[in-house]
Short mmCIF file of C-alpha atoms (C1' of nucleotides) in Angstrom, two decimals:
data_model
loop_
_atom_site.label_atom_id
_atom_site.label_comp_id
_atom_site.label_asym_id
_atom_site.label_seq_id
_atom_site.Cartn_x
_atom_site.Cartn_y
_atom_site.Cartn_z
CA MET A 112 65.08 -19.15 -118.57
CA ASN A 113 63.96 -22.51 -117.49
CA SER A 114 60.24 -22.58 -117.41
CA PRO A 115 58.76 -19.31 -118.73
CA VAL A 116 55.32 -20.34 -117.27
CA PHE A 117 52.49 -19.96 -119.49
CA ARG A 118 49.30 -18.80 -117.76
CA ASN A 119 46.74 -18.49 -120.29
CA TRP A 120 45.55 -20.53 -123.23
CA GLN A 121 46.45 -17.90 -125.74
CA SER A 122 50.13 -17.60 -124.62
CA VAL A 123 50.23 -21.55 -125.10
CA GLN A 124 48.72 -20.97 -128.40
CA ASP A 125 51.49 -18.51 -129.26
CA GLU A 126 54.13 -20.74 -128.17
CA VAL A 127 52.71 -23.58 -130.16
CA LEU A 128 52.45 -21.65 -133.16
CA ARG A 129 55.96 -20.31 -132.67
CA ARG A 130 57.27 -24.01 -132.59
CA ILE A 131 55.45 -24.80 -135.65
CA ARG A 132 56.46 -21.88 -137.48
CA THR A 133 60.06 -22.06 -136.42
CA ARG A 134 60.20 -25.59 -137.30
CA VAL A 135 61.02 -26.82 -133.84
CA TRP A 136 58.03 -29.22 -134.41
CA LYS A 137 58.19 -29.89 -138.06
CA PRO A 138 55.32 -31.04 -140.41
CA GLY A 139 54.48 -34.33 -139.84
CA ASP A 140 55.91 -34.50 -136.49
CA LEU A 141 54.14 -36.05 -133.46
CA ILE A 142 54.18 -33.41 -130.74
CA PRO A 143 54.23 -34.17 -126.91
CA ASN A 144 50.75 -35.17 -125.45
CA GLU A 145 48.68 -32.65 -123.63
CA ALA A 146 49.72 -33.86 -120.14
CA ASP A 147 53.35 -33.44 -120.75
CA LEU A 148 52.95 -30.06 -122.43
CA ALA A 149 50.89 -28.90 -119.38
CA GLU A 150 53.68 -29.85 -117.16
CA GLU A 151 56.23 -28.22 -119.37
CA PHE A 152 54.08 -24.91 -119.46
CA GLY A 153 53.10 -25.22 -115.78
CA CYS A 154 49.31 -25.15 -116.56
CA ALA A 155 46.53 -27.33 -116.42
CA ARG A 156 45.93 -29.90 -119.23
CA SER A 157 42.35 -28.25 -120.06
CA THR A 158 44.52 -25.16 -120.81
CA VAL A 159 46.73 -27.00 -123.10
CA ASN A 160 43.77 -28.57 -124.73
CA ARG A 161 42.03 -25.33 -125.36
CA ALA A 162 45.12 -23.98 -127.05
CA LEU A 163 45.83 -27.28 -129.10
CA ARG A 164 42.03 -27.26 -130.27
CA ALA A 165 42.24 -23.76 -131.35
CA VAL A 166 45.30 -24.43 -133.50
CA ALA A 167 43.98 -27.53 -134.91
CA GLU A 168 40.84 -25.69 -135.88
CA ALA A 169 43.02 -23.14 -137.86
CA GLY A 170 44.29 -26.23 -139.76
CA LEU A 171 47.92 -26.29 -138.36
CA LEU A 172 47.65 -29.43 -136.30
CA ASP A 173 46.03 -32.90 -136.89
CA ARG A 174 44.48 -34.65 -133.79
CA LYS A 175 43.46 -37.93 -133.38
CA ARG A 176 42.50 -39.68 -130.21
CA LYS A 177 45.18 -42.04 -128.81
CA ALA A 178 47.33 -41.40 -131.95
CA GLY A 179 48.08 -38.10 -130.81
CA THR A 180 48.72 -34.54 -132.13
CA ARG A 181 50.91 -33.94 -135.09
CA VAL A 182 51.70 -31.04 -137.24
CA ALA A 183 49.88 -30.75 -140.24
CA ALA A 184 52.27 -32.05 -143.19
CA GLN A 185 50.25 -29.77 -145.54
CA PRO A 186 48.69 -27.02 -143.57
CA VAL A 187 45.32 -26.21 -145.14
CA ALA A 188 45.34 -22.57 -145.11
CA LYS A 189 41.86 -21.69 -143.94
CA ALA A 190 40.95 -18.46 -145.27
CA THR A 191 37.83 -17.09 -143.61
CA LEU A 192 36.11 -14.80 -145.59
CA SER A 193 33.59 -12.42 -143.82
CA ILE A 194 30.61 -12.05 -146.29
CA ALA A 195 28.93 -9.15 -144.82
CA VAL A 196 25.74 -7.18 -145.85
CA ILE A 197 27.03 -5.16 -148.90
CA ARG A 198 25.97 -1.99 -147.56
CA ARG A 199 28.36 -2.66 -144.38
CA GLU A 200 30.83 -3.82 -146.63
CA VAL A 201 30.85 -0.48 -148.68
CA GLU A 202 30.61 1.59 -145.39
CA GLU A 203 33.46 -0.20 -143.78
CA ARG A 204 35.59 1.13 -146.67
CA CYS A 205 34.36 4.53 -145.75
CA ARG A 206 32.32 5.05 -148.87
CA LYS A 207 28.86 6.38 -149.35
CA TYR A 208 26.54 3.47 -150.11
CA SER A 209 23.40 3.63 -152.22
CA TYR A 210 21.04 1.35 -153.70
CA GLN A 211 19.10 1.07 -157.07
CA ARG A 212 16.74 -1.65 -157.95
CA ILE A 213 16.73 -2.34 -161.75
CA THR A 214 13.80 -5.08 -162.24
CA ARG A 215 11.40 -6.82 -160.09
CA ALA A 216 9.20 -9.51 -161.70
CA GLU A 217 7.23 -12.79 -160.92
CA CYS A 218 8.32 -15.23 -163.57
CA VAL A 219 9.42 -18.67 -164.40
CA PRO A 220 13.16 -19.02 -163.92
CA PRO A 221 15.53 -20.59 -166.39
CA LEU A 222 16.03 -24.34 -166.00
CA ASP A 223 19.45 -24.19 -164.54
CA VAL A 224 17.96 -21.94 -161.65
CA SER A 225 14.80 -24.29 -160.89
CA ALA A 226 17.19 -27.15 -160.92
CA ALA A 227 19.50 -25.67 -158.47
CA MET A 228 16.79 -24.65 -156.22
CA ARG A 229 14.90 -27.97 -156.68
CA THR A 230 11.64 -26.24 -157.61
CA PRO A 231 9.23 -27.75 -160.18
CA ALA A 232 10.25 -26.39 -163.59
CA ALA A 233 7.06 -24.28 -164.17
CA THR A 234 6.98 -22.78 -160.70
CA THR A 235 6.84 -18.88 -160.69
CA LEU A 236 9.80 -17.32 -158.62
CA LEU A 237 10.21 -13.58 -157.55
CA TYR A 238 13.23 -12.05 -159.40
CA VAL A 239 14.97 -9.07 -158.35
CA ARG A 240 17.89 -7.46 -159.97
CA ALA A 241 19.67 -4.54 -158.33
CA LEU A 242 22.60 -2.42 -158.37
CA HIS A 243 24.76 -1.50 -155.13
CA LEU A 244 26.86 1.68 -155.39
CA ALA A 245 29.80 2.81 -153.46
CA ASP A 246 30.30 6.65 -153.76
CA ASP A 247 27.69 6.59 -156.73
CA THR A 248 29.82 4.29 -158.91
CA PRO A 249 28.52 0.71 -159.33
CA TYR A 250 29.99 -1.64 -156.84
CA ALA A 251 28.15 -4.79 -157.18
CA LEU A 252 25.39 -6.23 -159.30
CA GLU A 253 22.65 -8.51 -157.65
CA SER A 254 20.59 -11.06 -159.49
CA ARG A 255 18.34 -12.92 -157.12
CA TRP A 256 15.40 -15.43 -157.36
CA ILE A 257 13.31 -15.75 -154.21
CA ASN A 258 11.15 -18.77 -153.51
CA THR A 259 7.84 -17.10 -152.39
CA ASP A 260 6.36 -20.52 -151.12
CA VAL A 261 9.00 -20.28 -148.51
CA VAL A 262 9.22 -16.48 -148.16
CA PRO A 263 5.51 -15.29 -148.98
CA GLY A 264 6.27 -11.95 -147.20
CA ALA A 265 8.34 -11.08 -150.17
CA LEU A 266 5.63 -10.61 -152.59
CA GLN A 267 4.51 -7.60 -150.58
CA GLU A 268 8.05 -5.94 -150.69
CA PRO A 269 8.92 -3.72 -153.89
CA PHE A 270 12.57 -3.89 -152.86
CA GLN A 271 12.59 -0.48 -153.97
CA ASP A 272 14.58 1.28 -151.28
CA ILE A 273 15.89 -1.77 -149.15
CA SER A 274 17.73 -4.51 -150.95
CA ALA A 275 16.60 -8.10 -150.83
CA ASN A 276 20.09 -8.70 -149.52
CA GLU A 277 19.12 -7.09 -146.37
CA TRP A 278 15.57 -7.85 -146.18
CA LEU A 279 15.89 -11.42 -146.39
CA LEU A 280 18.41 -11.70 -143.68
CA GLN A 281 15.91 -10.09 -141.46
CA HIS A 282 12.71 -12.08 -142.59
CA ALA A 283 13.85 -15.32 -143.93
CA PRO A 284 14.95 -18.17 -141.76
CA TYR A 285 17.33 -20.81 -143.27
CA THR A 286 19.24 -23.67 -141.96
CA ASP A 287 21.77 -24.38 -144.63
CA GLY A 288 23.65 -22.55 -147.31
CA GLU A 289 26.45 -22.88 -149.80
CA ILE A 290 28.42 -20.30 -151.44
CA SER A 291 30.82 -20.37 -154.43
CA PHE A 292 33.37 -17.90 -155.93
CA SER A 293 34.27 -17.63 -159.48
CA ALA A 294 35.46 -15.39 -162.14
CA VAL A 295 32.91 -14.61 -164.96
CA ALA A 296 32.91 -12.56 -168.26
CA ALA A 297 30.62 -9.56 -168.12
CA SER A 298 27.65 -10.15 -170.43
CA THR A 299 26.12 -7.28 -172.30
CA GLY A 300 23.49 -6.49 -169.51
CA ASP A 301 25.92 -7.05 -166.92
CA ALA A 302 28.50 -4.62 -168.51
CA GLN A 303 25.71 -2.04 -169.04
CA ALA A 304 24.75 -2.05 -165.30
CA LEU A 305 28.24 -2.03 -164.00
CA GLY A 306 29.50 0.35 -166.61
CA CYS A 307 32.15 -1.58 -167.84
CA ALA A 308 33.18 -3.22 -170.99
CA GLU A 309 31.44 -6.33 -172.22
CA GLY A 310 33.51 -9.30 -171.42
CA SER A 311 35.19 -7.68 -168.51
CA ALA A 312 36.37 -10.26 -165.81
CA LEU A 313 34.17 -9.89 -163.03
CA PHE A 314 34.43 -11.64 -159.37
CA ALA A 315 31.47 -13.48 -158.67
CA ILE A 316 29.79 -14.93 -155.47
CA ASP A 317 26.86 -17.33 -155.85
CA ARG A 318 24.84 -17.97 -152.83
CA LEU A 319 22.14 -20.73 -152.31
CA THR A 320 20.34 -20.92 -149.10
CA TRP A 321 17.86 -23.59 -147.84
CA ASP A 322 15.31 -23.82 -145.14
CA ALA A 323 15.54 -27.56 -144.38
CA ASP A 324 14.99 -29.13 -147.93
CA ARG A 325 13.21 -26.11 -149.46
CA SER A 326 15.24 -23.65 -151.10
CA VAL A 327 14.88 -20.10 -150.02
CA THR A 328 16.85 -17.82 -152.41
CA LYS A 329 19.55 -17.99 -155.00
CA VAL A 330 21.73 -14.92 -155.69
CA ARG A 331 24.54 -13.96 -157.92
CA LEU A 332 26.65 -11.13 -156.96
CA LEU A 333 28.92 -9.64 -159.70
CA PHE A 334 31.42 -7.28 -158.59
CA ALA A 335 32.83 -4.27 -160.57
CA PRO A 336 36.12 -4.99 -162.32
CA GLY A 337 38.99 -4.78 -159.84
CA HIS A 338 37.15 -5.98 -156.85
CA GLN A 339 39.16 -8.35 -154.50
CA MET A 340 38.47 -10.22 -151.24
CA ARG A 341 41.09 -10.04 -148.84
CA THR A 342 41.89 -12.01 -145.72
CA VAL A 343 44.95 -12.69 -143.41
CA LEU A 344 46.10 -16.16 -142.63
CA MET B 126 8.13 -32.49 -122.71
CA ASN B 127 9.55 -30.34 -119.84
CA SER B 128 13.27 -30.44 -119.58
CA PRO B 129 14.72 -32.50 -122.36
CA VAL B 130 18.26 -32.27 -120.83
CA PHE B 131 21.00 -31.47 -123.03
CA ARG B 132 24.21 -33.42 -121.93
CA ASN B 133 26.69 -32.20 -124.21
CA TRP B 134 27.65 -28.86 -125.81
CA GLN B 135 26.86 -30.02 -129.39
CA SER B 136 23.24 -30.61 -128.44
CA VAL B 137 23.17 -27.24 -126.63
CA GLN B 138 24.61 -25.72 -129.78
CA ASP B 139 22.01 -27.41 -131.83
CA GLU B 140 19.16 -26.19 -129.79
CA VAL B 141 20.75 -22.69 -129.83
CA LEU B 142 21.08 -22.73 -133.61
CA ARG B 143 17.37 -24.05 -133.80
CA ARG B 144 16.04 -21.00 -131.76
CA ILE B 145 18.07 -18.74 -133.91
CA ARG B 146 16.96 -20.09 -137.20
CA THR B 147 13.29 -20.53 -136.06
CA ARG B 148 13.20 -16.98 -134.89
CA VAL B 149 12.37 -17.97 -131.43
CA TRP B 150 15.26 -15.51 -130.67
CA LYS B 151 15.09 -13.01 -133.47
CA PRO B 152 17.95 -11.07 -134.74
CA GLY B 153 19.10 -8.30 -132.44
CA ASP B 154 17.46 -10.12 -129.35
CA LEU B 155 19.21 -10.42 -126.09
CA ILE B 156 19.10 -14.16 -125.29
CA PRO B 157 19.12 -15.39 -121.43
CA ASN B 158 22.53 -15.48 -119.85
CA GLU B 159 24.56 -18.54 -119.43
CA ALA B 160 23.79 -19.43 -115.89
CA ASP B 161 19.90 -19.47 -116.71
CA LEU B 162 20.45 -21.35 -119.99
CA ALA B 163 22.43 -23.89 -117.81
CA GLU B 164 19.67 -24.39 -115.58
CA GLU B 165 17.17 -24.54 -118.23
CA PHE B 166 19.30 -27.20 -120.28
CA GLY B 167 20.16 -29.11 -117.26
CA CYS B 168 23.95 -28.81 -117.67
CA ALA B 169 26.96 -26.86 -116.30
CA ARG B 170 27.57 -23.25 -117.19
CA SER B 171 30.82 -24.26 -118.80
CA THR B 172 29.02 -26.54 -121.23
CA VAL B 173 26.74 -23.72 -122.40
CA ASN B 174 29.51 -21.40 -122.67
CA ARG B 175 31.35 -23.78 -124.94
CA ALA B 176 28.25 -23.93 -127.16
CA LEU B 177 27.61 -20.28 -127.45
CA ARG B 178 31.19 -19.47 -128.15
CA ALA B 179 31.09 -21.82 -130.93
CA VAL B 180 28.00 -20.28 -132.12
CA ALA B 181 29.53 -16.72 -131.75
CA GLU B 182 32.77 -17.82 -133.41
CA ALA B 183 30.47 -18.82 -136.53
CA GLY B 184 29.24 -15.33 -136.63
CA LEU B 185 25.52 -15.77 -135.48
CA LEU B 186 25.94 -14.38 -131.90
CA ASP B 187 27.46 -11.36 -130.60
CA ARG B 188 28.80 -11.69 -127.04
CA LYS B 189 30.06 -8.70 -124.75
CA ARG B 190 30.94 -8.84 -121.29
CA LYS B 191 28.27 -7.57 -118.82
CA ALA B 192 26.08 -6.67 -121.94
CA GLY B 193 25.18 -10.05 -122.62
CA THR B 194 24.72 -12.33 -125.64
CA ARG B 195 22.46 -11.31 -128.47
CA VAL B 196 21.60 -12.76 -131.96
CA ALA B 197 23.63 -10.99 -134.80
CA ALA B 198 21.55 -8.54 -136.46
CA GLN B 199 23.45 -9.12 -139.81
CA PRO B 200 25.02 -12.72 -139.45
CA VAL B 201 28.47 -12.25 -141.00
CA ALA B 202 28.40 -15.41 -143.03
CA LYS B 203 32.08 -16.74 -142.56
CA ALA B 204 32.94 -18.74 -145.44
CA THR B 205 35.90 -20.78 -144.75
CA LEU B 206 37.80 -21.73 -147.79
CA SER B 207 40.48 -24.54 -147.54
CA ILE B 208 43.23 -23.62 -149.62
CA ALA B 209 45.13 -26.91 -149.99
CA VAL B 210 48.12 -27.63 -151.67
CA ILE B 211 47.11 -27.81 -155.59
CA ARG B 212 48.16 -31.41 -156.00
CA ARG B 213 45.83 -32.66 -152.99
CA GLU B 214 43.09 -30.27 -154.34
CA VAL B 215 43.34 -32.01 -157.80
CA GLU B 216 43.63 -35.57 -156.33
CA GLU B 217 40.61 -34.82 -153.98
CA ARG B 218 38.56 -34.29 -157.11
CA CYS B 219 39.71 -37.78 -158.31
CA ARG B 220 41.77 -36.63 -161.27
CA LYS B 221 45.41 -37.25 -162.25
CA TYR B 222 47.83 -34.64 -160.89
CA SER B 223 50.81 -33.41 -162.99
CA TYR B 224 53.09 -30.52 -163.01
CA GLN B 225 55.27 -28.65 -165.61
CA ARG B 226 57.80 -26.05 -164.91
CA ILE B 227 57.73 -23.35 -167.32
CA THR B 228 60.51 -20.89 -166.43
CA ARG B 229 62.79 -20.41 -163.43
CA ALA B 230 64.93 -17.37 -163.16
CA GLU B 231 67.03 -15.17 -160.92
CA CYS B 232 65.98 -11.60 -162.02
CA VAL B 233 64.87 -8.05 -160.49
CA PRO B 234 61.10 -8.14 -160.18
CA PRO B 235 58.83 -5.56 -161.44
CA LEU B 236 58.40 -2.57 -159.13
CA ASP B 237 54.98 -3.68 -157.77
CA VAL B 238 56.38 -7.07 -156.53
CA SER B 239 59.23 -5.46 -154.86
CA ALA B 240 57.15 -2.80 -153.39
CA ALA B 241 54.81 -5.59 -152.07
CA MET B 242 57.43 -7.59 -150.72
CA ARG B 243 59.25 -4.61 -149.32
CA THR B 244 62.62 -5.62 -150.84
CA PRO B 245 64.97 -2.99 -152.14
CA ALA B 246 64.16 -2.24 -155.88
CA ALA B 247 67.32 -3.51 -157.36
CA THR B 248 67.26 -6.92 -155.44
CA THR B 249 67.39 -10.23 -157.48
CA LEU B 250 64.63 -12.44 -156.33
CA LEU B 251 64.03 -16.23 -157.89
CA TYR B 252 61.20 -16.30 -160.14
CA VAL B 253 59.30 -19.62 -160.94
CA ARG B 254 56.58 -20.14 -163.44
CA ALA B 255 54.75 -23.33 -163.65
CA LEU B 256 51.59 -25.09 -164.77
CA HIS B 257 49.61 -27.53 -162.44
CA LEU B 258 47.56 -30.02 -164.54
CA ALA B 259 44.52 -32.14 -163.73
CA ASP B 260 44.00 -35.09 -166.22
CA ASP B 261 46.67 -33.49 -168.24
CA THR B 262 44.51 -30.33 -169.11
CA PRO B 263 45.78 -27.06 -167.59
CA TYR B 264 44.32 -26.48 -164.08
CA ALA B 265 46.25 -23.56 -162.55
CA LEU B 266 49.27 -21.42 -163.62
CA GLU B 267 51.58 -20.44 -160.97
CA SER B 268 53.67 -17.43 -160.94
CA ARG B 269 56.05 -16.97 -158.03
CA TRP B 270 58.65 -14.68 -156.65
CA ILE B 271 60.74 -16.08 -153.83
CA ASN B 272 63.07 -14.02 -151.54
CA THR B 273 66.30 -16.08 -151.57
CA ASP B 274 67.82 -13.93 -148.64
CA VAL B 275 64.90 -15.66 -146.56
CA VAL B 276 64.94 -18.95 -148.24
CA PRO B 277 68.48 -19.50 -149.73
CA GLY B 278 67.94 -23.35 -150.14
CA ALA B 279 65.58 -22.49 -153.08
CA LEU B 280 68.64 -21.62 -155.17
CA GLN B 281 69.59 -25.09 -155.24
CA GLU B 282 66.11 -26.40 -156.11
CA PRO B 283 65.48 -26.71 -159.79
CA PHE B 284 61.65 -26.90 -159.22
CA GLN B 285 61.66 -29.24 -162.24
CA ASP B 286 59.73 -32.16 -160.53
CA ILE B 287 58.34 -30.50 -157.34
CA SER B 288 56.28 -27.58 -157.26
CA ALA B 289 57.48 -24.55 -155.57
CA ASN B 290 54.03 -24.63 -153.82
CA GLU B 291 54.89 -27.82 -152.00
CA TRP B 292 58.61 -27.24 -151.73
CA LEU B 293 58.12 -24.00 -149.59
CA LEU B 294 55.55 -25.56 -147.49
CA GLN B 295 58.13 -28.19 -146.44
CA HIS B 296 61.11 -25.66 -146.09
CA ALA B 297 59.98 -22.12 -145.61
CA PRO B 298 58.92 -21.04 -142.01
CA TYR B 299 56.60 -18.14 -142.04
CA THR B 300 54.79 -16.23 -139.41
CA ASP B 301 52.21 -14.23 -141.34
CA GLY B 302 50.34 -14.25 -144.55
CA GLU B 303 47.65 -12.59 -146.54
CA ILE B 304 45.69 -13.93 -149.34
CA SER B 305 43.44 -12.16 -151.77
CA PHE B 306 40.80 -13.40 -154.32
CA SER B 307 39.94 -11.65 -157.57
CA ALA B 308 38.98 -11.99 -161.10
CA VAL B 309 41.52 -11.00 -163.84
CA ALA B 310 41.63 -11.20 -167.57
CA ALA B 311 43.84 -13.57 -169.12
CA SER B 312 47.09 -11.99 -170.67
CA THR B 313 48.59 -13.38 -173.86
CA GLY B 314 51.00 -15.38 -172.04
CA ASP B 315 48.45 -16.51 -169.49
CA ALA B 316 46.13 -17.61 -172.29
CA GLN B 317 48.81 -19.60 -173.91
CA ALA B 318 49.96 -21.45 -170.75
CA LEU B 319 46.30 -22.35 -169.93
CA GLY B 320 45.08 -23.03 -173.39
CA CYS B 321 42.42 -20.34 -173.22
CA ALA B 322 41.15 -17.27 -174.93
CA GLU B 323 43.22 -14.11 -174.36
CA GLY B 324 41.06 -11.90 -172.16
CA SER B 325 39.26 -15.03 -170.48
CA ALA B 326 37.89 -14.23 -167.12
CA LEU B 327 40.26 -15.98 -164.56
CA PHE B 328 39.87 -16.82 -160.97
CA ALA B 329 43.00 -15.49 -159.19
CA ILE B 330 44.39 -16.35 -155.69
CA ASP B 331 47.23 -13.92 -154.63
CA ARG B 332 49.19 -15.01 -151.61
CA LEU B 333 52.21 -13.15 -149.78
CA THR B 334 53.81 -14.65 -146.84
CA TRP B 335 56.09 -13.11 -144.37
CA ASP B 336 58.73 -14.48 -141.97
CA ALA B 337 58.57 -11.77 -139.22
CA ASP B 338 59.10 -8.56 -141.25
CA ARG B 339 60.80 -10.16 -144.22
CA SER B 340 58.73 -11.53 -147.13
CA VAL B 341 59.29 -15.02 -148.04
CA THR B 342 57.19 -15.45 -151.18
CA LYS B 343 54.67 -13.96 -153.33
CA VAL B 344 52.35 -16.09 -155.75
CA ARG B 345 49.54 -15.49 -158.10
CA LEU B 346 47.61 -18.73 -159.06
CA LEU B 347 45.53 -18.39 -162.10
CA PHE B 348 43.01 -21.03 -162.47
CA ALA B 349 41.62 -22.33 -165.85
CA PRO B 350 38.02 -20.63 -166.80
CA GLY B 351 35.18 -22.00 -165.02
CA HIS B 352 37.17 -22.76 -161.81
CA GLN B 353 34.99 -22.22 -158.79
CA MET B 354 35.72 -22.29 -155.04
CA ARG B 355 32.82 -23.66 -152.96
CA THR B 356 32.08 -23.88 -149.24
CA VAL B 357 28.96 -24.31 -147.31
CA LEU B 358 27.70 -21.89 -144.64
"C1'" DC C 33 49.17 -67.77 -137.36
"C1'" DA C 34 44.86 -65.36 -138.13
"C1'" DG C 35 41.30 -63.48 -135.85
"C1'" DA C 36 38.93 -62.14 -131.78
"C1'" DT C 37 39.51 -60.25 -127.15
"C1'" DT C 38 41.27 -57.05 -123.85
"C1'" DA C 39 44.09 -53.49 -122.02
"C1'" DT C 40 46.23 -49.09 -122.87
"C1'" DT C 41 46.64 -44.61 -124.10
"C1'" DA C 42 45.82 -39.77 -125.69
"C1'" DT C 43 42.34 -37.00 -127.01
"C1'" DG C 44 37.29 -35.18 -126.00
"C1'" DT C 45 34.48 -33.42 -122.82
"C1'" DA C 46 31.38 -32.52 -118.38
"C1'" DC C 47 31.37 -30.51 -114.09
"C1'" DG C 48 31.92 -27.23 -110.42
"C1'" DC C 49 34.42 -23.78 -108.29
"C1'" DA C 50 37.22 -19.63 -108.31
"C1'" DC C 51 38.55 -15.51 -109.96
"C1'" DA C 52 39.47 -12.00 -113.83
"C1'" DT C 53 37.65 -8.63 -116.71
"C1'" DA C 54 34.83 -5.51 -119.22
"C1'" DA C 55 30.89 -2.85 -119.39
"C1'" DA C 56 26.79 -1.07 -117.81
"C1'" DA C 57 24.40 1.06 -114.01
"C1'" DA C 58 24.17 3.09 -109.81
"C1'" DC C 59 25.80 6.25 -106.93
"C1'" DA C 60 28.12 10.28 -105.17
"C1'" DT C 61 30.40 14.80 -106.01
"C1'" DT C 62 31.33 19.24 -107.58
"C1'" DA D 189 23.60 18.71 -115.11
"C1'" DA D 190 28.48 17.15 -115.90
"C1'" DT D 191 31.85 14.44 -114.13
"C1'" DG D 192 34.14 10.85 -111.51
"C1'" DT D 193 33.66 6.73 -108.49
"C1'" DT D 194 31.82 2.46 -107.00
"C1'" DT D 195 28.83 -1.55 -107.54
"C1'" DT D 196 27.05 -4.90 -110.21
"C1'" DT D 197 26.65 -8.27 -113.65
"C1'" DA D 198 27.55 -11.31 -117.63
"C1'" DT D 199 31.23 -13.17 -120.08
"C1'" DG D 200 36.23 -15.24 -120.17
"C1'" DT D 201 39.00 -18.18 -118.33
"C1'" DG D 202 41.73 -21.29 -115.20
"C1'" DC D 203 42.01 -25.48 -112.55
"C1'" DG D 204 41.48 -30.31 -111.13
"C1'" DT D 205 38.82 -34.38 -111.46
"C1'" DA D 206 36.09 -37.63 -113.58
"C1'" DC D 207 34.84 -40.33 -117.13
"C1'" DA D 208 33.79 -41.12 -122.49
"C1'" DT D 209 35.67 -42.58 -126.54
"C1'" DA D 210 38.40 -43.81 -130.38
"C1'" DA D 211 42.45 -46.12 -132.10
"C1'" DT D 212 46.42 -48.43 -131.04
"C1'" DA D 213 48.99 -52.11 -128.78
"C1'" DA D 214 49.08 -56.37 -126.35
"C1'" DT D 215 47.27 -60.62 -125.25
"C1'" DC D 216 44.63 -64.49 -125.77
"C1'" DT D 217 42.30 -68.38 -128.38
"C1'" DG D 218 41.05 -71.60 -131.80
#
DNA sequence: CAGATTATTATGTACGCACATAAAAACATT
DNA sequence: AATGTTTTTATGTGCGTACATAATAATCTG
């Protein structure tokens, strides 16, 4: 067993991962350069490059020109969460999806919302509150503000049968977005909608999307108690 | 303005993103194949491939051999969360990090823990409970079970000054892991350690790592109320 | 010796070609 | 018309070369 020969970048990646995980290459270590590895693995440098780049993207290697490649001393575990459309999320768990709009109104938002969306304080926005259900039990409560200057079409949409969640994906272009996760206590209204006790610990996702420098929409999703997001490392 | 010429994969990527976001290519649309795009952009097919691959990884394109490349109908927003070592996380927010071990014990874990870690029900594990502080206020509460069969060195370590969080990264190899996020209500003990009200909504991260088919460690991090994880799309 | 200049070196990436592979489409067969 | 086979096609990937770029090391200069 001299040179096992790795003919594709995935197998090179696997070998690199193996060496990192079994501590052949320890955290902080400088690993051989691409040319040397290519020779050792019996493949082209570009193949090694592809593999190392992938591992570096995963956060397990730090690469710097000239300085070389070293094993990340503190591997920043990058958990990639897939935030899908809620209907799909529910259906993927093999449960029946349904949707109920609670309220729809054009009104002036609270100050924290207009501040976050950078709209003038007195500007009217479209507010939609709706419930997503799985097997007819509350799954997530959506509270959304829509900037109708950016998405005028939303004014014609009742959001009675299709959720704003899905409608916006189809109709509203955006260039940037931010997302945050937190835990919040259920307010009276939240608890009523989700059918849980007031003050329950709820998993919350807040999303804010931008089209260039104009905010498109701001949404908070509150999930029913017990909800968890999982991912593999 | 005929052929602007894109000479690197990033500029090709930018142009592709622009076309998706401005709806030149609408959700569900089949886009031109790599060879045609290469000709249009005045670059090699491999350059186009690199760009499209990157966009596809970001979840905005769906690619299939022979079938071609189409704009994702429902872009799965992939939020990449960087789960760093807590000390670094605190220090990056420009706050002073400190650490306090609360308990350390060798004992038999509750059934849900031994089940999740797939250890025999009566097996003794090492339990470490500790508090991470930022500017001397509680930041996160760590409750950890360590499989000493896999990491015997942990038995010699008091975890008095260095957190298990960091120690294990340096000393315990692992091959797989899973992570999950949720919201939980603070128990009496949690509330006392974190200095918050009992029943407060806390953001929780649960991590379970494996070395091949043996569990290495299981940890729950409970963050002080108000904590949020943010990322950009 | 400090500071500026020049080499050196490892990664980053472009290109063109070749072939592999999956999946759709076309075709043939019963 | 249902089934199986072949062709076609777009993506996936490997290779070798060339050059770009950033960061370090070596050298020169006042």
